Coordinates of C-alpha atoms in Angstrom, one line a residue:
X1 CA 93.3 116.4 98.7
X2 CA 90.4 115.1 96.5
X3 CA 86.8 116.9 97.1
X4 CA 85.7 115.2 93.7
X5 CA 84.9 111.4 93.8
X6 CA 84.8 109.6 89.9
X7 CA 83.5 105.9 89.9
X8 CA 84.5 103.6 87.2
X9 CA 82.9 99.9 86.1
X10 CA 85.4 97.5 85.0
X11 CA 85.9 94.3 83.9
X12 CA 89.3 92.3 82.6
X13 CA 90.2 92.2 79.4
X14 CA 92.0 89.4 78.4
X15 CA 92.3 90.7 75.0
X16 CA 94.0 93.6 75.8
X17 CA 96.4 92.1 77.9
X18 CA 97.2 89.3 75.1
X19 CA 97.7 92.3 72.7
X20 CA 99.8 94.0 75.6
X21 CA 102.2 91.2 76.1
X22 CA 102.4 90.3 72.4
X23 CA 103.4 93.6 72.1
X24 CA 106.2 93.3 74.6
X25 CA 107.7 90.2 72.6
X26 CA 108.1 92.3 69.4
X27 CA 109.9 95.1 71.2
X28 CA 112.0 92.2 72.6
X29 CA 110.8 92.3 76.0
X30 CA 111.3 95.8 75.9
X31 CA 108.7 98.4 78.2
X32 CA 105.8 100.2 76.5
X33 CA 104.8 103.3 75.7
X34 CA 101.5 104.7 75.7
X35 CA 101.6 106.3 72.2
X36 CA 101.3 102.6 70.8
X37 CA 98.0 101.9 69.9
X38 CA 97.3 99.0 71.4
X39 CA 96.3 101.9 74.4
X40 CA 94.0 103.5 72.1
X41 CA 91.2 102.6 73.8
X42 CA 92.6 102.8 77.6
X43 CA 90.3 105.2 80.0
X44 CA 93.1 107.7 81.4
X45 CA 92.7 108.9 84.4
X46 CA 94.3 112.9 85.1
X47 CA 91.5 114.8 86.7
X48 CA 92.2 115.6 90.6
X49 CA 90.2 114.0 92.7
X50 CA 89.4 110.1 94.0
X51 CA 88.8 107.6 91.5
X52 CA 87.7 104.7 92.4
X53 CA 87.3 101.1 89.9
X54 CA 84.4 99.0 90.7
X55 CA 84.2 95.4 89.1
X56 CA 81.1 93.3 88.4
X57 CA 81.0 91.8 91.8
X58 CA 81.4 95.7 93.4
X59 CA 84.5 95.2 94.7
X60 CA 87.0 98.0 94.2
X61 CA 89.9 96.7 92.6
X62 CA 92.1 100.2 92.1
X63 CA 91.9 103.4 93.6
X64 CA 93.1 106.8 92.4
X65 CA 94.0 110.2 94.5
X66 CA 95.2 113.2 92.5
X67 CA 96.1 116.2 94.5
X68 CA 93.1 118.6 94.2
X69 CA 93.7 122.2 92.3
X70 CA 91.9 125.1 93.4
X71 CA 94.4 127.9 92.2
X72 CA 95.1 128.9 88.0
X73 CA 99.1 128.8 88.9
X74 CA 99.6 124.8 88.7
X75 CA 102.8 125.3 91.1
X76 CA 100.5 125.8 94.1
X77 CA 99.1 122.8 93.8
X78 CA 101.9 121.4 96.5
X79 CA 99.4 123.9 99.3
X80 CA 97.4 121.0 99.4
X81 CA 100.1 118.5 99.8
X82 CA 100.9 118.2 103.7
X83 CA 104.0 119.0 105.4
X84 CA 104.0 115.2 107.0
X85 CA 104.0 114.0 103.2
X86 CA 106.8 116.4 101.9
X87 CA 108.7 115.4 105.0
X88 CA 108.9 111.9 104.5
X89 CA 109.3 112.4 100.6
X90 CA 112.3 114.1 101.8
X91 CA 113.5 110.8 103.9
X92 CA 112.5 108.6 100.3
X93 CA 114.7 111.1 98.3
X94 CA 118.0 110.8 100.7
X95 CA 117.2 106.8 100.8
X96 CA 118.0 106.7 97.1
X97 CA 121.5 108.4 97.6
X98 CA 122.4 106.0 100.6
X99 CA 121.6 102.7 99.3
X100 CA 122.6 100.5 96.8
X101 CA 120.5 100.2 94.1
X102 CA 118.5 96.8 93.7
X103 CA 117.6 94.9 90.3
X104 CA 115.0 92.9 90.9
X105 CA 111.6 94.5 92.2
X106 CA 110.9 93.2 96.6
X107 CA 107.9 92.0 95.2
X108 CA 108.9 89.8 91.8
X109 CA 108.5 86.6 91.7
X110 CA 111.2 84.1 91.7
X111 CA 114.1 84.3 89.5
X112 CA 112.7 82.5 86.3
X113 CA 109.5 83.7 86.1
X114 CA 109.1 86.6 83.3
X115 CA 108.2 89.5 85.5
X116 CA 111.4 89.2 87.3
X117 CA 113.4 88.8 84.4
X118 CA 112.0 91.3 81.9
X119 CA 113.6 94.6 80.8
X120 CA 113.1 97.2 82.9
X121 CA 115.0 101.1 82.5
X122 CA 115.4 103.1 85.1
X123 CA 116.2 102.9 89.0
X124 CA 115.1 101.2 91.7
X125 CA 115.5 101.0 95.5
X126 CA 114.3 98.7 98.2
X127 CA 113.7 99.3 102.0
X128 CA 112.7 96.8 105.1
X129 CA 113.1 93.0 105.3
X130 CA 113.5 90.9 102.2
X131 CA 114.7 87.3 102.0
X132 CA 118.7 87.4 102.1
X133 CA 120.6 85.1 99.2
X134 CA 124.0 85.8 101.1
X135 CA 125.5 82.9 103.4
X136 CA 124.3 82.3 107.0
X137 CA 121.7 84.6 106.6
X138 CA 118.1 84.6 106.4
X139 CA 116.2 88.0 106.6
X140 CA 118.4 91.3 105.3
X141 CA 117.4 95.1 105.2
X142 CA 118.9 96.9 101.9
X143 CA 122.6 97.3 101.4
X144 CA 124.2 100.6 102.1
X145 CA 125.9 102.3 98.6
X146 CA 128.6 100.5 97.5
X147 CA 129.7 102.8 94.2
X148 CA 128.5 106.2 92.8
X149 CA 128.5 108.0 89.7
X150 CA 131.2 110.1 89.4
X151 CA 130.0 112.8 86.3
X152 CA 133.3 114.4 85.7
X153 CA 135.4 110.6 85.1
X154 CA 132.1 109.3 83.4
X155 CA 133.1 106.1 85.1
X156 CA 131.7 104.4 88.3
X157 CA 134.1 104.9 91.0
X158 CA 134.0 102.2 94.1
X159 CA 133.3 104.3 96.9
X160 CA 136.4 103.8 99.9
X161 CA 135.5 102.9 102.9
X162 CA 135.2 106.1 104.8
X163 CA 132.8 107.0 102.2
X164 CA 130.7 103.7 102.8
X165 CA 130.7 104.4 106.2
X166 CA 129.2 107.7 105.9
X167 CA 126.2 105.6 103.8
X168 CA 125.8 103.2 106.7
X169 CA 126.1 106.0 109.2
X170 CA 123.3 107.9 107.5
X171 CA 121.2 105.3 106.9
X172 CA 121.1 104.4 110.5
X173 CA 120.4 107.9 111.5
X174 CA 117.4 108.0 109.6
X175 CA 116.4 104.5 111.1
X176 CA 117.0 105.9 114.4
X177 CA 115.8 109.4 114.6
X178 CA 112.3 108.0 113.8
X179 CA 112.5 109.1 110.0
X180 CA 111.7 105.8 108.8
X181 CA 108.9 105.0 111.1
X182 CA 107.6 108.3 110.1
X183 CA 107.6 107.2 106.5
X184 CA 105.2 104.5 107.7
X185 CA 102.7 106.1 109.5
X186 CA 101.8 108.5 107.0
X187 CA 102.0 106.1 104.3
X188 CA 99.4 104.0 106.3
X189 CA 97.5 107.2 107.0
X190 CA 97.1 108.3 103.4
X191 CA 95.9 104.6 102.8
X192 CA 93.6 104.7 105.2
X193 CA 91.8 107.8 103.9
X194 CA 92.0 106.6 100.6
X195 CA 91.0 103.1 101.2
X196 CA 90.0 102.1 104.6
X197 CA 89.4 98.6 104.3
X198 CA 92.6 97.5 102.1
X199 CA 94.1 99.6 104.8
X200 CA 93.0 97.5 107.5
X201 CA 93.4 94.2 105.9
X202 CA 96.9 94.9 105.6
X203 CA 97.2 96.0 109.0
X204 CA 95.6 93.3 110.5
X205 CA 97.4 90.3 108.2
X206 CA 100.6 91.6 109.2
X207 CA 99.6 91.7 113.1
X208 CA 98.1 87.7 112.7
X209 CA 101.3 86.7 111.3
X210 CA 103.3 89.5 113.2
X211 CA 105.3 90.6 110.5
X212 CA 108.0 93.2 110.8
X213 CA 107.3 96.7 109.2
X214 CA 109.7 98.0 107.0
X215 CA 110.4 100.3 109.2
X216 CA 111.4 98.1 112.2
X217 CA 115.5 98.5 111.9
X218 CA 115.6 96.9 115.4
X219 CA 114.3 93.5 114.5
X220 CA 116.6 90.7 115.2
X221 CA 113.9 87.4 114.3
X222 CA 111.8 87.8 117.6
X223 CA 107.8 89.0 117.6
X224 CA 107.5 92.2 117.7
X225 CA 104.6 94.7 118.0
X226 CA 106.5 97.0 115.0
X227 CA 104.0 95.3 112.4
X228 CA 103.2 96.5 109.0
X229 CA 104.1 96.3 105.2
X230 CA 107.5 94.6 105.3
X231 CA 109.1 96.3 102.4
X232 CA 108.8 99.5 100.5
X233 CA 110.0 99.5 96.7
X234 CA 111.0 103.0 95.5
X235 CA 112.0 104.3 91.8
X236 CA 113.0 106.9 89.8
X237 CA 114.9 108.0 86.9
X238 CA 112.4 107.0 83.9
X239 CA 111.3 103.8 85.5
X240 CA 109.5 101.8 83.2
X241 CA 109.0 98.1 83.2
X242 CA 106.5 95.2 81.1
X243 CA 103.3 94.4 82.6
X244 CA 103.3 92.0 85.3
X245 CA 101.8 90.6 88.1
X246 CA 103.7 90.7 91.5
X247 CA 104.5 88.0 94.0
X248 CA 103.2 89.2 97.7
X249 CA 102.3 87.6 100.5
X250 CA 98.6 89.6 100.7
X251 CA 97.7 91.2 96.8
X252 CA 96.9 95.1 98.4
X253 CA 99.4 97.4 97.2
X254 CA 99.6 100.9 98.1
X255 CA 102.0 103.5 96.2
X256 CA 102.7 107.2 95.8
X257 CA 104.4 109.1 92.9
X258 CA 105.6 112.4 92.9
X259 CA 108.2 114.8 90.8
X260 CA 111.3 116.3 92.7
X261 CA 114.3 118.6 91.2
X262 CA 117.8 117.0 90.4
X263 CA 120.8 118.2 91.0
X264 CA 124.7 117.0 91.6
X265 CA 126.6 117.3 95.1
X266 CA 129.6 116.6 96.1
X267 CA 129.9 113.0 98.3
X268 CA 132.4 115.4 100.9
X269 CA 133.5 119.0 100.4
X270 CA 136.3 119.4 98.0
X271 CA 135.8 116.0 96.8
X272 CA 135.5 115.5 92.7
X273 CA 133.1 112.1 93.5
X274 CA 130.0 113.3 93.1
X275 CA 126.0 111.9 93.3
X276 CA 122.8 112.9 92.8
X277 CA 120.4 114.9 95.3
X278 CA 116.4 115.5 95.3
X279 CA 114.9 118.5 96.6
X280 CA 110.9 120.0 96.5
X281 CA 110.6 122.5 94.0
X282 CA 106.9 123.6 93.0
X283 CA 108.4 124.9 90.0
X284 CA 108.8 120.8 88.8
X285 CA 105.7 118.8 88.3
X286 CA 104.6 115.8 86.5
X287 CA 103.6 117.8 83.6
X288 CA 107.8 118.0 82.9
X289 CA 108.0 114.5 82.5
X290 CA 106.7 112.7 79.1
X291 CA 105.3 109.1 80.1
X292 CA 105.6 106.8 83.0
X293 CA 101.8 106.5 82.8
X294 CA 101.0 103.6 85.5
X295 CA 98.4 101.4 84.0
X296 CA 96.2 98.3 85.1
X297 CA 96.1 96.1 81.9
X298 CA 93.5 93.9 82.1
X299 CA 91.2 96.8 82.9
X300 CA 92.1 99.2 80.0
X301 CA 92.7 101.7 82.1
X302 CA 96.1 104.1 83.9
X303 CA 96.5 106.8 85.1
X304 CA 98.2 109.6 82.9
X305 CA 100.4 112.3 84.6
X306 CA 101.3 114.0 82.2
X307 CA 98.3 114.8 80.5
X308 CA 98.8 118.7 79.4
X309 CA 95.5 119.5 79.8
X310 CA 93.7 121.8 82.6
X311 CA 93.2 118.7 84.8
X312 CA 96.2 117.3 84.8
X313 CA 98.1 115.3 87.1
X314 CA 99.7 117.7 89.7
X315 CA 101.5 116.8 92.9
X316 CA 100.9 114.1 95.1
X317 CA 99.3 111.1 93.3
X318 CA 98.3 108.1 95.1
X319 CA 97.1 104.8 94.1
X320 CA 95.8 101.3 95.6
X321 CA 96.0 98.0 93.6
X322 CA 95.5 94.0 93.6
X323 CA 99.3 93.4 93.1
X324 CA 99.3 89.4 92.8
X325 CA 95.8 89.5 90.6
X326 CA 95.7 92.3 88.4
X327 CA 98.4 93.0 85.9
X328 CA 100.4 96.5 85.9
X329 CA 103.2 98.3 84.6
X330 CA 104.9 101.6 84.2
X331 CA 104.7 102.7 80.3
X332 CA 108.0 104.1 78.8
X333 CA 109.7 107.7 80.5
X334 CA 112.0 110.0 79.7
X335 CA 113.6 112.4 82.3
X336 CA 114.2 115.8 81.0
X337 CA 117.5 116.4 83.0
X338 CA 116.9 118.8 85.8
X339 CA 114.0 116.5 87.3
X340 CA 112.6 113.1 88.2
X341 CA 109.9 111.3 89.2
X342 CA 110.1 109.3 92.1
X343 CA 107.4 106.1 92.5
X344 CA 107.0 104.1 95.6
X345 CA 105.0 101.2 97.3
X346 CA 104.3 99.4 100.5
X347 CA 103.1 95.6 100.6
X348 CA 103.6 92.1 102.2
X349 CA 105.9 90.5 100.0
X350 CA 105.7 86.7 100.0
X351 CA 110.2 86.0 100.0
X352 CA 109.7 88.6 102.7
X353 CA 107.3 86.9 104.6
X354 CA 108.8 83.8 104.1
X355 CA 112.1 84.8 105.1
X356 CA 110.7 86.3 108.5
X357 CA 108.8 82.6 109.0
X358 CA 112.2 80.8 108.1
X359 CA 114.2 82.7 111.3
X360 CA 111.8 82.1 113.6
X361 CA 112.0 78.1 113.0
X362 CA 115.6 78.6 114.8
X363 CA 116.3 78.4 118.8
X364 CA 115.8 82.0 120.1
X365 CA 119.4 82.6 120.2
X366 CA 120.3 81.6 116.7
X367 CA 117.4 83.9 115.4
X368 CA 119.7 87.5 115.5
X369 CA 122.5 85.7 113.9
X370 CA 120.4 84.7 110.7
X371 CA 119.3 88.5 110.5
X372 CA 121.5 91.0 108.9
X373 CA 120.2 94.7 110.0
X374 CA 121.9 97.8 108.4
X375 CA 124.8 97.9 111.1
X376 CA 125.9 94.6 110.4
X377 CA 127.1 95.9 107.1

């Protein structure tokens, strides 16, 4: 997916970020966008291919895959996307309409630190094990939908409980029927091709301290030989939000963004509740949706999909970061109706982690009581 390989030296900025920030406080904590000029001088980054940025001690600190274009019609450039990856940005898509929505990103700090309290727009989703805040419990996966948009009413409906059900019933199937641990492993396989040190680092910090993957729906608190990332953080909708730092547990992040089509469905047949529903369509690309760049903004640098040039952004993009040490956000978006793009993550979160450490201090048979799995909601 990238024959061309672009390096990049860089070196933080800690002008830009001041400037970056400052500019955040006038807008009122509001997000960015990339027609300000205080990204006048950012390096954007569109041309398919691997990019890779270098600092001065030759470590890379980001890394960049843009689905490579060999044809003149843009809308093939999903043949070089693979059927494992449109598979399991199928299971990501159907994720968002099961589960309730979250408001605080799986990787934010604590509750009064800036990051987790500045303005974000958009939507966002989290899967795996995260540190639960409800009583007499420890460790949580993510909630099953609670209440939908229903377009006609213009209101938000409570779903009843048959409908909930359905969620929960769904939401296990995809845990069970391997979707979910699919989602994993080629996650950790485009990582690995992209970067196969981070790759491994992660891998082998989540085996030491034998942390649950995200996709492990069967833990209940004991060790496990299901290791990996412990949480996936997915988004969509025009996400934007002010750059940050995050909060994890080991700084290598590794995300994936792509644009899908948009379109209402019914919740049941014959029902007037309705909610939204992704689909591929090679006929939507990045190129249909103004913004979101993803920058790094100590480095003066982002990538820009939208760029309507020849080299632009098209399909699959793919990126590795510092998470905990280098500051990044996605710049203001605007959905065109019709289409979204959906961004997404894997890491070690630190409340994860933590949360996994703080049910195994409990006697082996209080551990599955302090874990709440998704058929326990």
């Amino acid at each position: 997916m990238g024959n061309d390989v672009f390096l990049y030296r860089i070196r933080r900025s800690p002008e830009t970020l001041d400037a970056l920030k400052s500019a955040e406080t006038r807008s009122r904590g509001g997000t960015l966008s990339s027609d300000l000029p205080e990204f006048a001088d950012f390096t954007w980054i569109s041309t398919p291919g691997i990019h890779y940025g270098i600092d001065e001690n030759d470590e890379i600190r980001l890394a960049i895959r843009i689905t490579y274009v060999e044809f003149s019609d843009a809308s093939l450039s999903w043949d070089k996307v693979s059927k494992e990856w449109l598979e399991v940005q199928d299971t990501i898509q159907e994720w968002t309409t099961l589960a309730q929505e979250i408001t605080t990103n799986v990787a934010a700090g604590a509750g009064t630190t800036r990051e987790a309290s500045a303005k974000r727009r958009g939507h966002m989703w989290g899967v795996g094990w995260h540190q639960s805040m409800q009583e007499n419990t420890t460790a949580a996966s993510y909630a099953p939908l609670r209440e939908t948009w229903a377009k006609k009413r213009l209101v938000f409906s409570l779903l009843g409980r048959k409908e909930r059900l359905m969620m929960r019933q769904r939401m296990r199937e995809l845990e069970e029927d391997g979707s979910l641990k699919k989602v994993s492993e080629v996650y950790l396989k485009g990582f690995g091709s992209l970067v196969p040190g981070p790759q491994q680092a992660v891998i082998d910090i989540a085996e030491l301290f034998n942390i649950p993957s995200f996709a492990n729906h069967r833990w209940k608190g004991e060790m496990t030989d299901f290791t990996g990332a412990n949480a996936m953080t997915i988004t969509n909708g025009g996400f934007s939000n002010c750059v940050h730092c995050d909060n994890d547990f080991c700084s290598i992040v590794y995300g994936a963004w792509w644009v899908a089509e948009q379109f209402y469905r019914s919740l049941q047949p014959g029902q007037k509740k309705e909610r939204y529903g992704y689909r591929h369509n090679p006929l939507f690309d990045h190129k249909d949706i103004k913004g979101g760049e993803f920058i790094w903004g100590q480095y003066n640098i982002g990538v820009k999909f939208d760029r309507c040039l020849v080299n632009r952004a098209e399909g699959l993009v793919e990126c590795m970061w510092m998470g905990s040490e280098d500051a990044h956000a996605s710049l203001l978006s605007l959905d065109p109706g019709g289409c979204t793009r959906f961004g997404s993550s894997i890491q070690l979160t630190r409340r994860g982690v933590n949360a996994v450490n703080a049910v195994r201090r409990y006697d082996e048979d209080v551990m599955p009581t302090r874990v709440k799995g998704t058929d326990m909601y």
